[in-house]
Amino acid sequence: MQVIYQEGESLLHRLNPLSKVVAVVPVLLFVALTTDPWLPLAFIALASAVIVGPARIAPGTFWRLQAPLTISLLVFMILYPFMVRAELFDRTPVVLRLGPLLLYQGAVLAGTAAVLRVYAMFLLSLIFMLTTDISDFIRAMVQQWRFPYRFGYGILAAFHFMPLLQEEFRLIQAAHRIRGIETHGGVRVHVERLRRYLIPLLTSAIRRAERTALAMESRAFGALKQRSYFRRFRFSRTDYLFILCFWLLCLLVIALFWLNGWMGPLSFTKEL
Amino acid sequence: MSETRTALIEIEDLTVKYPGRRMPALEHLQLQLRAGETLLLLGPSGSGKSTLALTLNGLIPHSIGKLQSGHVRVAGLDTRQTTVAALAQRVGILFQDPEAQFVMFTVEDEIAFGLENLCFSPDEMERRISESLRLVGLTELRYRRVEQLSGGEKQRVALAALLALEPEILVFDEPTANLDPQGTREVFDLLRRCKETGRYTIVLIEHRLDELMDLVERMVVLDKRGEVVIDGTPREVLRAHLSTLQELGVWVPQVARLAHALQQHGWPLEPFPLTLSEAVEALKERRPLSAGRQASSALPSLVSVHNTGRQRSPASPPIKPDPGREEAAIEVCSLSYRAAGRQVLQDISLAIPRGAFLALVGANGAGKTTLAQHLIGVLQPPRGCVHLLGRDITTISARELTRHVGYVFQNPEHQFITEAVEDEVAYGLRVMGLPATEVQGRTHALLERFNLLPLARANPFTLSHGEKRRLSVATMLAMGQEILILDEPTFGQDEYNATALLELLWQLHSEGRTVVIITHDMSLVATYAQYVAVMNHGRLLFYGTPAALFAREELLAEARLMLPPLAQLARRLGWSDLLTLEELCERCLQDSSLGLSEPLAAADDAAPVEGGRTCK
């Protein structure tokens, strides 16, 4: 998650990490229940606006970060109508005939809706992910939501670990290649190779973990039941205001769709 | 509470054992330390120096290990009965690996971490954070993220985090082992500043000693079993016990080695020098001995003591980047490489002649390893950029490449792929498809040569650090590779193992193999390297002989490198053409038979260094 976090000074960056969670999660759940393509589209627009607007993420950066998912979703959208069970949609008109392949309108719509729904949920969570330092999030959880601190700070230390471990893996891979290890072959060769990586990787991971643990304990980590906090995380008026505004905005969009009858049934109200 | 006591740290009959280990890490250790004292703790690897550090802050026995006997008292408090929280405010330990010490992501948070653990109030934290940042000189980096800092800065932040807890005792457990020369200097400067405040009792575990000896008031030496074998002032210890120290395999100041060598040839320096300045003084003051005691007769024995089979090739010619394709083992032509939006290598051209011993130096991030990785196919150079033994490297298959080039990684464990030492060596030979008897024969010979025969059946991961390193070199030579590239081969090794390895490399070099070493150790460069290539910000800044490099101070400064201690000494005596202990020693002894006016006069006619050194 640290990889996707964009440093900044915007309004959203300055918010309490938890207020962003509180604001976004209910909306996220609602979008998960939608079945039509239009409402997710509205939330895609809303989330994008928040990301490049108040969160001050450069549109280029935003585009680059969401591109991989967009591409995989597009692939899914194209394949979905061909993969889905035909009897679900064979009452809808055929839009395209490719030899033996039939493309039903219903299938295309359902695929599009699914993809847009996932994409909307992704963008909504990006509001949180792009603007929240993971260490702030964990510390806020520890301070405000009584997440056990020994566990929380352990996770933080683990975050330092990941890039180091990745680097280590790359090195071991290179080192083994230089030894003249079989680089191609079947599944067995592949599994065997991974097993060989594992021993040096684990040894150094354990050694590193041990060192980190010693360094932490040397500074009295875990020595007392309580700990104090240099930076206190609490909800300020801005945080409440943000949550309120975000919810109102979302409700407005939903109401608009509802009143105009543009909204399809929600997952649990829809009878199949 | 302990005003009456004279000792701040009292260790009595201490035996420490780790679970699962047969031998204790420390045995019947006896040590007392007065407040304000600065102690240098020496010992071969595995002698329990770090273990001793952990007993001081109570992590042993509270978190790991077991006190089998004896006790440790810090400021009168028995560590067994005192909480880690209380001890953390008395003893701060700066560890070796800056990466492994961080929990938080910004400098400020990292320093606050320890204070938060101890439940300080935010106001008090604020005071201590800004105070400790001021002490380490990083106030302006307060809101920086730690991963953006250089190695030296990381260690300074780690120290600031310790200082914030206001300990009385600071333990420096090889804090510069992972740093480049620039970072090392930063940490040493800081250490010096800590000492100057007079607030701290300092325990120092370190092997780059020459720049620190003036701070040290006392030296304690542990042996392999973790017992104190020598305890005294640095001058006493180094004067009387230098050979014991060298037998134990611990690093000793280069200046002391020189003085000791001179002493052995009847040319003692008074007072026995510990630092460069003292050595300069002593050597300038030194009156020649009575003419009867000729030093030159002693020379051959001196050389054989320090020079086991190592002879510098006479008058190595300066090499131009392109000496002709046939003779080059490796030839790189305008190689550039970009990664993650950064120019890691920029227009590198150099040719390494066959049979050369080359050192590749430069600050961290200068591109040394990246360059080396282009030579072994870990990174793919563009066609025509890298030639190996006259062939374009892109046309050589990975399998074949391993037969020509051996590469020893910084961490030897990365390269182990089998479960026994002998299989490890035999692996490459089997891949080559050699008959079993020949594989066996060659394996045996290699193990014998690398002194690993008794360990043939052991699992590579269970070897000691030095043995692992030897094994990794052995595996890299099994196929008879002509070119050997080593990334920081002496990293984390004690003097005994480091020297043994370097002598071995020198032997291989004498047999005609090409050896390339990536290193931060400039003494190594001075003693062994035939050529040195200096990288800086992805460019090749210099390529020539060590002597030529050391003569160019502006270049060293630009590349953030330092002269090795003995070369500094030679420079200050006006002998800028001398680099190694042997050469210096020889010169001193010659001068002793000539009279003193020479050394200073010699400054003017110091041989031009370009064009390599001649040997005697």
XYZ file of N, CA, C and O in Angstrom, chain B residues 42 213 219 221 230-246 252-253 255-264 267-275 278 282 286:
180
model
N 37.381 -5.550 21.393
C 37.845 -6.259 20.201
C 37.678 -7.754 20.397
O 37.643 -8.247 21.523
N 41.298 5.949 17.250
C 42.142 5.552 18.372
C 42.346 6.664 19.382
O 42.542 6.406 20.568
N 41.250 -0.700 26.068
C 40.962 -1.756 25.108
C 40.758 -3.055 25.838
O 41.554 -3.425 26.696
N 40.032 -7.153 24.975
C 40.033 -8.110 23.884
C 39.432 -9.429 24.359
O 39.826 -9.968 25.387
N 42.834 -9.735 27.090
C 43.703 -8.577 27.261
C 42.847 -7.404 27.717
O 41.720 -7.235 27.260
N 43.372 -6.614 28.612
C 42.650 -5.457 29.120
C 43.679 -4.401 29.477
O 44.574 -4.657 30.282
N 43.608 -3.241 28.879
C 44.582 -2.216 29.211
C 44.401 -0.972 28.376
O 43.452 -0.874 27.597
N 45.308 -0.018 28.534
C 45.224 1.179 27.709
C 45.666 0.799 26.299
O 46.435 -0.140 26.126
N 45.162 1.516 25.302
C 45.505 1.156 23.929
C 47.014 1.068 23.698
O 47.496 0.174 23.022
N 47.742 1.998 24.297
C 49.179 2.004 24.059
C 49.834 0.736 24.593
O 50.595 0.081 23.891
N 49.486 0.386 25.822
C 50.030 -0.856 26.389
C 49.661 -2.053 25.527
O 50.515 -2.864 25.162
N 48.356 -2.139 25.223
C 47.860 -3.323 24.533
C 48.504 -3.459 23.171
O 49.002 -4.516 22.802
N 48.524 -2.374 22.415
C 49.030 -2.467 21.050
C 50.543 -2.656 21.032
O 51.079 -3.321 20.166
N 51.208 -2.075 22.018
C 52.658 -2.237 22.044
C 53.042 -3.669 22.408
O 53.833 -4.305 21.724
N 52.398 -4.176 23.441
C 52.854 -5.453 23.983
C 52.156 -6.655 23.358
O 52.711 -7.743 23.313
N 50.923 -6.461 22.877
C 50.147 -7.650 22.501
C 49.746 -7.687 21.044
O 48.835 -8.415 20.678
N 50.411 -6.900 20.220
C 49.938 -6.830 18.843
C 49.940 -8.185 18.156
O 49.014 -8.525 17.419
N 50.974 -8.977 18.440
C 50.997 -10.276 17.751
C 49.875 -11.183 18.254
O 49.290 -11.918 17.476
N 49.558 -11.078 19.546
C 48.418 -11.850 20.061
C 47.140 -11.426 19.349
O 46.331 -12.257 18.944
N 46.981 -10.112 19.193
C 45.789 -9.613 18.518
C 45.708 -10.151 17.103
O 44.653 -10.564 16.636
N 46.846 -10.142 16.427
C 46.837 -10.618 15.048
C 46.583 -12.118 14.979
O 45.917 -12.596 14.077
N 43.455 -4.485 13.737
C 44.223 -3.564 14.585
C 44.522 -2.317 13.762
O 44.501 -2.369 12.535
N 44.773 -1.196 14.425
C 45.071 0.017 13.657
C 46.299 -0.197 12.787
O 47.270 -0.814 13.203
N 48.429 1.936 11.811
C 49.580 2.654 12.336
C 50.315 1.783 13.357
O 51.534 1.714 13.382
N 49.533 1.084 14.178
C 50.139 0.222 15.180
C 50.876 -0.930 14.523
O 51.939 -1.357 14.976
N 50.317 -1.432 13.428
C 50.995 -2.521 12.723
C 52.338 -2.062 12.191
O 53.339 -2.774 12.262
N 52.334 -0.838 11.673
C 53.593 -0.299 11.157
C 54.609 -0.160 12.282
O 55.752 -0.609 12.172
N 54.165 0.443 13.377
C 55.077 0.666 14.507
C 55.602 -0.669 15.017
O 56.779 -0.799 15.375
N 54.728 -1.651 15.024
C 55.121 -2.961 15.506
C 56.165 -3.587 14.583
O 57.166 -4.145 15.029
N 55.925 -3.458 13.287
C 56.876 -4.006 12.323
C 58.240 -3.337 12.480
O 59.281 -3.987 12.450
N 58.218 -2.021 12.678
C 59.473 -1.295 12.852
C 60.172 -1.741 14.128
O 61.384 -1.936 14.164
N 59.366 -1.920 15.163
C 59.902 -2.345 16.452
C 60.609 -3.686 16.320
O 61.673 -3.901 16.868
N 59.982 -4.576 15.555
C 60.566 -5.910 15.383
C 61.909 -5.839 14.690
O 62.717 -6.750 14.786
N 63.660 -0.939 15.613
C 63.468 0.480 15.356
C 62.210 0.959 16.059
O 61.259 1.382 15.439
N 62.186 0.851 17.392
C 60.960 1.191 18.116
C 60.665 2.679 18.056
O 61.585 3.494 18.047
N 59.370 3.005 17.997
C 58.975 4.405 18.012
C 58.547 4.769 19.421
O 57.890 3.996 20.098
N 58.918 5.973 19.841
C 58.529 6.439 21.174
C 57.825 7.780 21.079
O 58.327 8.678 20.421
N 56.688 7.948 21.713
C 55.847 6.895 22.284
C 55.235 6.040 21.193
O 55.108 6.508 20.069
N 54.848 4.835 21.538
C 54.234 3.936 20.573
C 53.015 4.622 19.959
O 52.085 4.994 20.663
N 52.995 4.851 18.642
C 51.927 5.670 18.060
C 50.604 4.917 17.933
O 50.586 3.733 17.613
N 49.519 5.634 18.197
C 48.184 5.053 18.048
C 47.448 5.695 16.882
O 46.628 5.084 16.237
N 47.757 6.956 16.666
C 47.038 7.682 15.625
C 48.023 8.146 14.564
O 49.240 8.097 14.761
N 50.259 10.991 15.806
C 51.327 10.498 16.680
C 52.421 9.814 15.880
O 53.609 9.959 16.167
N 56.222 10.827 15.775
C 57.241 9.877 16.191
C 58.256 9.631 15.084
O 59.454 9.526 15.326
N 62.137 10.776 15.279
C 62.993 9.596 15.365
C 64.413 9.891 14.898
O 64.651 10.279 13.764
